[in-house]
Structures are given as structure tokens and as C-alpha cells.
Tab-separated table of C-alpha atoms in Angstrom:
chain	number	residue	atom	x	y	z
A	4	UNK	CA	-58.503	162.049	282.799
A	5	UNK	CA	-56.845	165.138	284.051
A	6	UNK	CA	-57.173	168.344	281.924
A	7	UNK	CA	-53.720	168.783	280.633
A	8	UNK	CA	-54.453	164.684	279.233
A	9	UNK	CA	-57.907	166.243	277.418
A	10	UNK	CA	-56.224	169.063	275.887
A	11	UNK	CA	-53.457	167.036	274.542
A	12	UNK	CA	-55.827	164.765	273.126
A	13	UNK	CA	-57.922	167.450	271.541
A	14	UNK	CA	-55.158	168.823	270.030
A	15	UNK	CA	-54.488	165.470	268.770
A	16	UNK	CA	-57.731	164.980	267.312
A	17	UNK	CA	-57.728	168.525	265.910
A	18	UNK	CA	-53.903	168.434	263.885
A	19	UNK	CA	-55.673	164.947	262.348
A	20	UNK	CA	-58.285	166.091	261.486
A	21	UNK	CA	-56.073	169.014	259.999
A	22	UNK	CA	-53.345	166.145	258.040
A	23	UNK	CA	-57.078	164.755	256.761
A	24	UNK	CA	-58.206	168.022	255.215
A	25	UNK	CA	-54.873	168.342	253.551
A	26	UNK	CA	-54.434	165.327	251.538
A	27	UNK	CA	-58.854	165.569	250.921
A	28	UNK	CA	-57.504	168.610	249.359
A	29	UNK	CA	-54.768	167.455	247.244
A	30	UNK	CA	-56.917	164.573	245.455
A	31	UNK	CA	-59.808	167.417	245.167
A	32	UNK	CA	-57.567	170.051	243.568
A	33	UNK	CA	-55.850	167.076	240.778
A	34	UNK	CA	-59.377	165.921	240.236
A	35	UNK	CA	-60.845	169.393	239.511
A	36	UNK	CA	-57.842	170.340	237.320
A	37	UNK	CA	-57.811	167.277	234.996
A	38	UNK	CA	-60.904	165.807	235.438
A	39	UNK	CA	-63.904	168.490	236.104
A	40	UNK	CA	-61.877	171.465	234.323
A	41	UNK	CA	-61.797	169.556	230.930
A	42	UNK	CA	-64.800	168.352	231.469
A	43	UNK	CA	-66.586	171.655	231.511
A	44	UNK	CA	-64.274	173.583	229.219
A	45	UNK	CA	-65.566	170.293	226.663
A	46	UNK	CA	-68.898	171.273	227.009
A	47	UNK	CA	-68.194	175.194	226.652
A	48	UNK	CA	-66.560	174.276	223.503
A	49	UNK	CA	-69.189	172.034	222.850
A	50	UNK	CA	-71.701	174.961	222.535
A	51	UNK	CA	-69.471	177.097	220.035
A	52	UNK	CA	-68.183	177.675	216.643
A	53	UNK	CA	-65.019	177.465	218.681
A	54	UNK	CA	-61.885	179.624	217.167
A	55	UNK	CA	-58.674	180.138	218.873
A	56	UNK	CA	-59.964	183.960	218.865
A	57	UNK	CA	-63.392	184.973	218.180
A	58	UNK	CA	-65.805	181.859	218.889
A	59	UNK	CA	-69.168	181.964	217.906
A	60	UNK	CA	-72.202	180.414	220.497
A	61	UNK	CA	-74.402	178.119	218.253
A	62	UNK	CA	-76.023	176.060	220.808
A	63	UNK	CA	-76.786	172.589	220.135
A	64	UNK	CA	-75.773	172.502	216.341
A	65	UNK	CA	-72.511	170.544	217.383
A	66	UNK	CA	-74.632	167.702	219.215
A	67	UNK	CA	-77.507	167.807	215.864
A	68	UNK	CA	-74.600	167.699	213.610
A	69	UNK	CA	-72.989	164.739	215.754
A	70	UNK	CA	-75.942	162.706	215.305
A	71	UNK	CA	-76.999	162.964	211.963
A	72	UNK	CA	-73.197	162.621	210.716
A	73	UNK	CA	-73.232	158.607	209.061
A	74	UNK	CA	-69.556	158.709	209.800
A	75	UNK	CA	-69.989	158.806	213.822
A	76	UNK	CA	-72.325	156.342	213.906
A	77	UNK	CA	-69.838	154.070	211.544
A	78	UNK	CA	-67.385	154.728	213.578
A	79	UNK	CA	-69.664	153.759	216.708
A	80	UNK	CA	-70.639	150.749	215.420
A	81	UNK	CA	-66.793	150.106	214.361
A	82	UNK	CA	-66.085	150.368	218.049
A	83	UNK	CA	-68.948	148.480	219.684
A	84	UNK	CA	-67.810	145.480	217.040
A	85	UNK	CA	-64.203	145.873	218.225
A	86	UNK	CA	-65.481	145.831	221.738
A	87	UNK	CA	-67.626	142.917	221.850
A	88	UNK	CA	-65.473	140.685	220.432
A	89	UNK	CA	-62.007	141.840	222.433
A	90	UNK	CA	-62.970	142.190	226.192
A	91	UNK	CA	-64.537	138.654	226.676
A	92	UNK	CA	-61.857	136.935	224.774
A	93	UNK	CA	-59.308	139.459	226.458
A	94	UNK	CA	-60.875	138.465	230.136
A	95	UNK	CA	-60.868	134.758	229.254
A	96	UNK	CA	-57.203	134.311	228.048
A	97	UNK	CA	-56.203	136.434	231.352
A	98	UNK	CA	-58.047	134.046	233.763
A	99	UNK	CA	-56.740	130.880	231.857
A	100	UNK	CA	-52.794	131.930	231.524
A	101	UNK	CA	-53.427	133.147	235.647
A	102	UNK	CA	-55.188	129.381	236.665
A	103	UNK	CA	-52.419	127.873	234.529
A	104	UNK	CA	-49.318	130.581	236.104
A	105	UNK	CA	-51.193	129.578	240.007
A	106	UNK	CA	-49.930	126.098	240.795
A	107	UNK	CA	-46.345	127.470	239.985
A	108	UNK	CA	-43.736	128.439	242.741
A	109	UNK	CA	-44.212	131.871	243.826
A	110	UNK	CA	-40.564	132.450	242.086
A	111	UNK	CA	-41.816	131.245	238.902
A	112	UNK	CA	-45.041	132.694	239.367
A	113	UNK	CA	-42.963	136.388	239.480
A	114	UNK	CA	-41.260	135.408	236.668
A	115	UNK	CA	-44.236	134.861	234.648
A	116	UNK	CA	-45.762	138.146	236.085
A	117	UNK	CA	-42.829	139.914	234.215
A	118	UNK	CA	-42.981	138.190	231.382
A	119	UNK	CA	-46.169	138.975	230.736
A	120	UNK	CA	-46.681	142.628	231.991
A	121	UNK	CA	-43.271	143.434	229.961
A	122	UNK	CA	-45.736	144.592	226.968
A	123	UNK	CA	-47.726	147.253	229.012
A	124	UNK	CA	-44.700	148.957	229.926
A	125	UNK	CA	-43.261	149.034	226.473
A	126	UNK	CA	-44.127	152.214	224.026
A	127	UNK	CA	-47.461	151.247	222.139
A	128	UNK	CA	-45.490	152.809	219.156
A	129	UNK	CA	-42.343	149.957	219.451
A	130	UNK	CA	-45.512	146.962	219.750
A	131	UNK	CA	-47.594	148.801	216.523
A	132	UNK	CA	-44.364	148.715	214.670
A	133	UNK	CA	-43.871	144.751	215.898
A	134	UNK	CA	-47.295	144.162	214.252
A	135	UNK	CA	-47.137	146.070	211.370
A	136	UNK	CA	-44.151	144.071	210.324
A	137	UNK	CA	-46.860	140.701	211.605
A	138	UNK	CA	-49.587	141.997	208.964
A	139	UNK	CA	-47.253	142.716	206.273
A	140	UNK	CA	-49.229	142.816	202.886
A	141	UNK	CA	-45.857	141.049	201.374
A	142	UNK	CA	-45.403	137.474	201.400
A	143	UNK	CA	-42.407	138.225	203.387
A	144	UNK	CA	-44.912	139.241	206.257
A	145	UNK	CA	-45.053	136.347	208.912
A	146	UNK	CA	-48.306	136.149	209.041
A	147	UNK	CA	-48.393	135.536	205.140
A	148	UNK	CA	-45.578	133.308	205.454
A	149	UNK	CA	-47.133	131.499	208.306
A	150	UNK	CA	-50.530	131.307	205.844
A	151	UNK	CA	-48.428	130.510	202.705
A	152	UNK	CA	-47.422	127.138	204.582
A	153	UNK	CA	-50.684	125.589	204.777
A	154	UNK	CA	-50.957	126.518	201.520
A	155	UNK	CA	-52.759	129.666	201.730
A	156	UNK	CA	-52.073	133.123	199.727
A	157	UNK	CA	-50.970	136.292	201.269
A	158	UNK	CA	-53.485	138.579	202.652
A	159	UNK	CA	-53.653	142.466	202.743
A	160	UNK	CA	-55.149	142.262	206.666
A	161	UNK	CA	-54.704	145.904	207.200
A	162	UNK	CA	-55.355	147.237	203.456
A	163	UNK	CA	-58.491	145.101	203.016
A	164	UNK	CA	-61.727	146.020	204.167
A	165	UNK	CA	-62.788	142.378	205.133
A	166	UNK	CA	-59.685	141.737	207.372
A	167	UNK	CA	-58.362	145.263	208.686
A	168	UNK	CA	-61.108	145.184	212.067
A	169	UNK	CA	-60.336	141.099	212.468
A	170	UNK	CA	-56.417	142.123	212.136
A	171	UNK	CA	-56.764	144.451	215.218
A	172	UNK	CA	-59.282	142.411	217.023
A	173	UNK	CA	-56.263	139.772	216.358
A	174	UNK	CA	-53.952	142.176	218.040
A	175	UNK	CA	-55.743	142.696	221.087
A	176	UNK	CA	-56.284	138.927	221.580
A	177	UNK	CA	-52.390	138.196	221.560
A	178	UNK	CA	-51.158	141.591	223.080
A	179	UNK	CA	-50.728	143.045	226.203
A	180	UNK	CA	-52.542	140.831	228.883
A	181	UNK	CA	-50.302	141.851	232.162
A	182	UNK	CA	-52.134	143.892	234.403
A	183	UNK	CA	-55.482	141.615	234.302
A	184	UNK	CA	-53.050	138.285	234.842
A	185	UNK	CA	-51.850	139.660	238.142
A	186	UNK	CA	-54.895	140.869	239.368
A	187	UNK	CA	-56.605	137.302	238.939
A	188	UNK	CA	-53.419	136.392	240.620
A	189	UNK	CA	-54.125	138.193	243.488
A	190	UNK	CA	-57.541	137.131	243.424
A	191	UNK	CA	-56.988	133.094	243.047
A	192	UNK	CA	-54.266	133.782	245.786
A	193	UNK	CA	-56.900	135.255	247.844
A	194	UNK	CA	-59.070	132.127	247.631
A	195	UNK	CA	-59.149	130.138	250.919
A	196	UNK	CA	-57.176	126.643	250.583
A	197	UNK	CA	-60.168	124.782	252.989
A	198	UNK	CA	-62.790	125.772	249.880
A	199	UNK	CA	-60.311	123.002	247.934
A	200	UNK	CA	-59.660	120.867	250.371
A	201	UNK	CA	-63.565	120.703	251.224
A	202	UNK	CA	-64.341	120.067	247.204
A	203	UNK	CA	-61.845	117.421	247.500
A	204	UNK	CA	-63.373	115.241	249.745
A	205	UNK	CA	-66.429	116.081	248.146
A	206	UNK	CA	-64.694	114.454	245.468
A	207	UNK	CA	-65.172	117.308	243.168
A	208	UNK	CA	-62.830	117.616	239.439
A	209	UNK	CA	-61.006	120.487	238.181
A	210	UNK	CA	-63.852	121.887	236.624
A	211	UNK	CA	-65.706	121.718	239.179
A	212	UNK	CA	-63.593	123.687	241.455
A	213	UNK	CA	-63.261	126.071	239.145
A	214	UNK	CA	-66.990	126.660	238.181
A	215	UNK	CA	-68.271	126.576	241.795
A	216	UNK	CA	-65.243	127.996	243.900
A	217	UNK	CA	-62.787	129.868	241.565
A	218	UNK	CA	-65.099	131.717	239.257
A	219	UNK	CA	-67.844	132.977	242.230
A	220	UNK	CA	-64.816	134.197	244.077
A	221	UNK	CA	-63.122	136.263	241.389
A	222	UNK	CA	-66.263	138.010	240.398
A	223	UNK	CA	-65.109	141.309	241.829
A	224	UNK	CA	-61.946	141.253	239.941
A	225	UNK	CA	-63.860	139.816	236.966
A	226	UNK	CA	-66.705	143.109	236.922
A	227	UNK	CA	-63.820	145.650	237.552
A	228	UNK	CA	-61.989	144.207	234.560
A	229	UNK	CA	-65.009	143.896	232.327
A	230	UNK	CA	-66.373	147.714	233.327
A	231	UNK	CA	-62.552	149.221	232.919
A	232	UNK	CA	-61.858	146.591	229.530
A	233	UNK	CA	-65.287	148.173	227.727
A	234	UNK	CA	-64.336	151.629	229.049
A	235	UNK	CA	-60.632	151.334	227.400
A	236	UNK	CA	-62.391	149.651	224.662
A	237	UNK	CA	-64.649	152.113	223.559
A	238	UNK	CA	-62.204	154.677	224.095
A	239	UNK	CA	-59.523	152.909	221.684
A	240	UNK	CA	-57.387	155.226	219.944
A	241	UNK	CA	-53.687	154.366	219.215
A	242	UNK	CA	-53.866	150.968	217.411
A	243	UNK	CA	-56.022	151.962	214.772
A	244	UNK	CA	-54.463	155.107	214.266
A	245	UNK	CA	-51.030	153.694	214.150
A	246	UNK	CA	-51.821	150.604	212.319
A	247	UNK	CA	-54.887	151.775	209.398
A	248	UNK	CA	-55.183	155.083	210.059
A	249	UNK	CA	-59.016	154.665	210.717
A	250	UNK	CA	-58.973	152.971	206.822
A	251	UNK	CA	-59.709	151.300	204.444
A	252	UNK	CA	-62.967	152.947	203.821
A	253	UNK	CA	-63.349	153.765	207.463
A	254	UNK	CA	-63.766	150.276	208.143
A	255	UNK	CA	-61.766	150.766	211.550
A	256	UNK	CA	-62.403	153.972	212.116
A	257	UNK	CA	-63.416	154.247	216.340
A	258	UNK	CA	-64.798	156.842	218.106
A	259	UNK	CA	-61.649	157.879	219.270
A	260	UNK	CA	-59.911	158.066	216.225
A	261	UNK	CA	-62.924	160.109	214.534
A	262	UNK	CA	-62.622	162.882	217.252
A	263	UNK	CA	-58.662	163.205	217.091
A	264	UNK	CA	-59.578	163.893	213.284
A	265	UNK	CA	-62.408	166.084	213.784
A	266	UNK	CA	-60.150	168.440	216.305
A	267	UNK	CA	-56.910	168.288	214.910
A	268	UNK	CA	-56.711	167.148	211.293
A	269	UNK	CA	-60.149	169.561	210.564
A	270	UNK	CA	-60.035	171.926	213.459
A	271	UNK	CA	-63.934	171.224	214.364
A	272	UNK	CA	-62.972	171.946	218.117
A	273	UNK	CA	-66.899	172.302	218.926
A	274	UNK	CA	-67.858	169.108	216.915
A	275	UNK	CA	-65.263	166.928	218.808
A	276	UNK	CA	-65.889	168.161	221.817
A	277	UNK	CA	-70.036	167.219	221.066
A	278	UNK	CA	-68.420	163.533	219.940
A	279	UNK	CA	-66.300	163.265	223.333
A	280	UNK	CA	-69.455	163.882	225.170
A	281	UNK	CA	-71.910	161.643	223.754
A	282	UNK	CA	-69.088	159.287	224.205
A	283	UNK	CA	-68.826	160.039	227.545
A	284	UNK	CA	-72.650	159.980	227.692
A	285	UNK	CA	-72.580	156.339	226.248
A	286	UNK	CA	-69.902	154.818	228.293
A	287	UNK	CA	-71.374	156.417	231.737
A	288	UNK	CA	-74.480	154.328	230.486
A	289	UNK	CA	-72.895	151.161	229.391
A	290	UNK	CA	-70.579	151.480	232.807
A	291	UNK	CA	-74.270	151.814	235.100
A	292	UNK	CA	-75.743	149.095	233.258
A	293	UNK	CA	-72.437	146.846	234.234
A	294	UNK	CA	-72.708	147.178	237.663
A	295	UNK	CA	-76.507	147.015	237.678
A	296	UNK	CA	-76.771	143.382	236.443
A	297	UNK	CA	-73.182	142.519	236.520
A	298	UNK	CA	-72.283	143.680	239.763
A	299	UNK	CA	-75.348	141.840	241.964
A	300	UNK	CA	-73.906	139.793	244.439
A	301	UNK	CA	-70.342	141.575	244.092
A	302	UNK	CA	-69.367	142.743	247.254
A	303	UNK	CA	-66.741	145.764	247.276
């Protein structure tokens, strides 16, 4: 290699190396502006009797007050309820409707895809309003009408304390299920055809199949939905805001919800900002103890 050959190729090397520095820089510059910026101004704030002018340093009186407060733990419990019982049921119904959407045409199978993500792109507001009208108290609601067939009286699902949690559990069930159809999509596309074929002449069943080829394949898409589902879970805001407003009694008040109030119904700036991190605290936990058990034999 001649010298003018090595100094093109260093100069190669060198404006790559330059292109690689620039976009490092880009995703380091959006990540310290909304991700590491909030993050510490949170736990300035966190520290202080905070005021718009004038804020007073108090230490760790937000974090004491945080965990003697009956409320936050209410409202923790409220949203480890709401969590347990949504993102199983949530990860189940997306793996059935994609195993039943898979032996369909790839046309159809698009069509379904649409049909079914059509809810995540909609405003949450437009859906809340759908299911508001759903859990009318009324007997003109058609969930009381649908009741009031079998024989059964209306219901106030969002006005009662016994039904308002189960009436947004019931939401989550039947609502938006897109994005974690398509990824088990991609997934059960992603599935060699000779694993079947071999089952076959083993003279395996459906179940089968699916137990000991379908489900061991999918497990990376199944952890990454289970860690994001609890993490979107536990930071549920918007349908019990919209729908109860955190009521009856606080039966559906979330975490979430709580710190929206504490900030900008009762300006307590420093005590939500303690809540959001304990929150954060909690879900960093719950996330490493996911991939710790969850994620053995998941390979990335």
C-alpha cells in the first residue's frame, strides 16, 4: 500500500470516527436535557420547601413526610393492585389475538395490525370519553344495559368504591393492545418453520407447539413487554384521572395521580418531587428484579 492509499484511508478512518462522535453527541445532549436534567433538578426540589422565589432547604423532611403519609402508601398499594392484575392479562390477550392473527395472509395479517393499533394512536381523552359513556351510572349506560339483560341492576362502576379499580382494570383488559400484538408478530414470524415441521413428525398438537417452541422463543419479546407493561403500569396516570378522578374515597387513586395533585392542585413541589423519586426508586427495583429471574436464559 503506497502512501498516498494510507493517508486516504486514515483520513477515512478519522472523518468516521468524526460522523460517530457527532450523532454519540446528539443522543448524549437529548438524554442529558430530558432525562438527567429533570432528574437532578427532582431531587434539588426534592430537598426544599420549594417556592417559585425564595425556597427553603429542609433536607429529608419531603422523603419522612412521603413515607409516613397513609395516602401514598394507599395510593401504592392502589397501583401495585392495578398492576398485578392488568399486565399478565394484558400480555396474555396480546399473544392469543397475535397466534390467532399468524396463520392469516400477510394482507390480512396488516389489516388486523391496523385494526388493532388504531387505539394507541387515538387521543386517550376521545377513548376515556368512549368509556365513560361504557360505565354510565344510568341504566342507559351499556354496560348497565348489557347487565340489565341477564337480569341484573345497574351499577355505579366508577362512583362505587367496590367496582371503580375493577372498572379500570376492565378498561385496560379490552383497550389498547396494538403495539404488543405486532411485536409478538414479529416474534412468531421470526420462529423458524423446520421447529414445526420437526414437531410435526414428532407428531406433536397445537399445544404442544406452542408450549415447547412458540412460548421459549418469544421470551425476549415476552420480558421486554412485561418490564415496560409494569413500568407503564406503575406509572399510570391518565385513566384514573380522567375517568374517577383518583375517587371514590381514593379507592383509585395511583401514584401518579397522587403526585400530579401534590404539585399542581396543592403546590407541594418538594413533596412530589420526594413521591416521583421513591417511585423511581421502586420501579428501578421492580425493573432489576425482572431481568434477574425473568430474564435468565433471554438472550439480547
Amino acid at each position: 500500500m503506497n502512501t498516498l492509499s494510507k493517508v486516504r484511508k486514515r483520513n477515512k478512518l478519522e472523518s468516521d470516527g468524526v460522523w460517530g462522535y457527532l450523532f454519540i453527541a446528539v443522543a448524549l445532549t437529548t438524554f442529558a436535557m430530558f432525562t438527567a436534567y429533570p432528574f437532578v433538578s427532582a431531587f434539588i426540589i426534592s430537598l426544599q420547601k420549594y417556592k417559585p422565589l425564595g425556597s427553603t432547604y429542609i433536607g429529608l423532611d419531603n422523603y419522612t413526610a412521603t413515607l409516613k403519609d397513609a395516602l401514598f402508601w394507599k395510593s401504592m398499594k392502589n397501583t401495585v393492585v392495578y398492576t398485578i392484575l392488568t399486565v399478565p392479562v394484558n400480555l396474555f390477550i396480546s399473544f392469543a389475538i397475535a397466534i390467532m392473527v399468524l396463520p392469516f395472509s400477510k394482507k390480512t395479517q396488516s389489516f388486523f395490525k391496523a385494526v388493532y393499533y388504531l387505539p394507541v394512536v387515538a387521543s386517550g381523552v376521545a377513548l376515556s370519553v368512549v368509556w365513560l359513556w361504557i360505565f354510565d351510572a344510568l341504566p342507559g349506560g351499556i354496560l348497565n344495559q348489557v347487565f340489565q339483560f341477564f337480569g341484573i341492576p345497574s351499577q355505579n362502576w366508577l362512583g362505587s368504591s367496590s367496582t371503580s379499580m375493577f372498572s379500570l382494570v376492565l378498561m385496560s383488559w379490552l383497550s389498547s393492545h396494538g403495539t404488543s400484538i405486532i411485536i409478538y408478530l414479529a416474534g412468531l414470524l421470526g420462529i423458524d418453520e423446520t421447529y414445526y415441521e420437526a414437531a410435526e413428525l414428532d407428531g406433536a398438537n397445537f399445544v404442544q407447539k406452542v408450549w415447547h417452541i412458540v412460548i421459549p422463543s418469544l421470551r425476549p419479546a415476552t420480558l421486554f413487554l412485561l418490564v415496560t407493561g409494569v413500568i407503564g403500569s406503575f406509572q399510570v396516570f391518565q385513566n384514573a384521572y380522567l375517568m374517577t378522578g383518583g375517587g371514590p374515597d381514593n379507592a383509585t387513586t395511583m401514584v401518579g395521580l397522587l403526585i400530579f395533585n401534590n404539585a399542581f392542585t396543592y403546590f407541594e413541589f418538594g413533596k412530589a418531587a420526594a413521591q416521583s423519586l421513591v417511585l423511581a426508586f421502586v420501579i428501578a427495583i421492580i425493573s432489576f428484579i425482572q431481568f434477574k429471574y425473568a430474564g435468565k436464559n433471554v438472550e439480547y
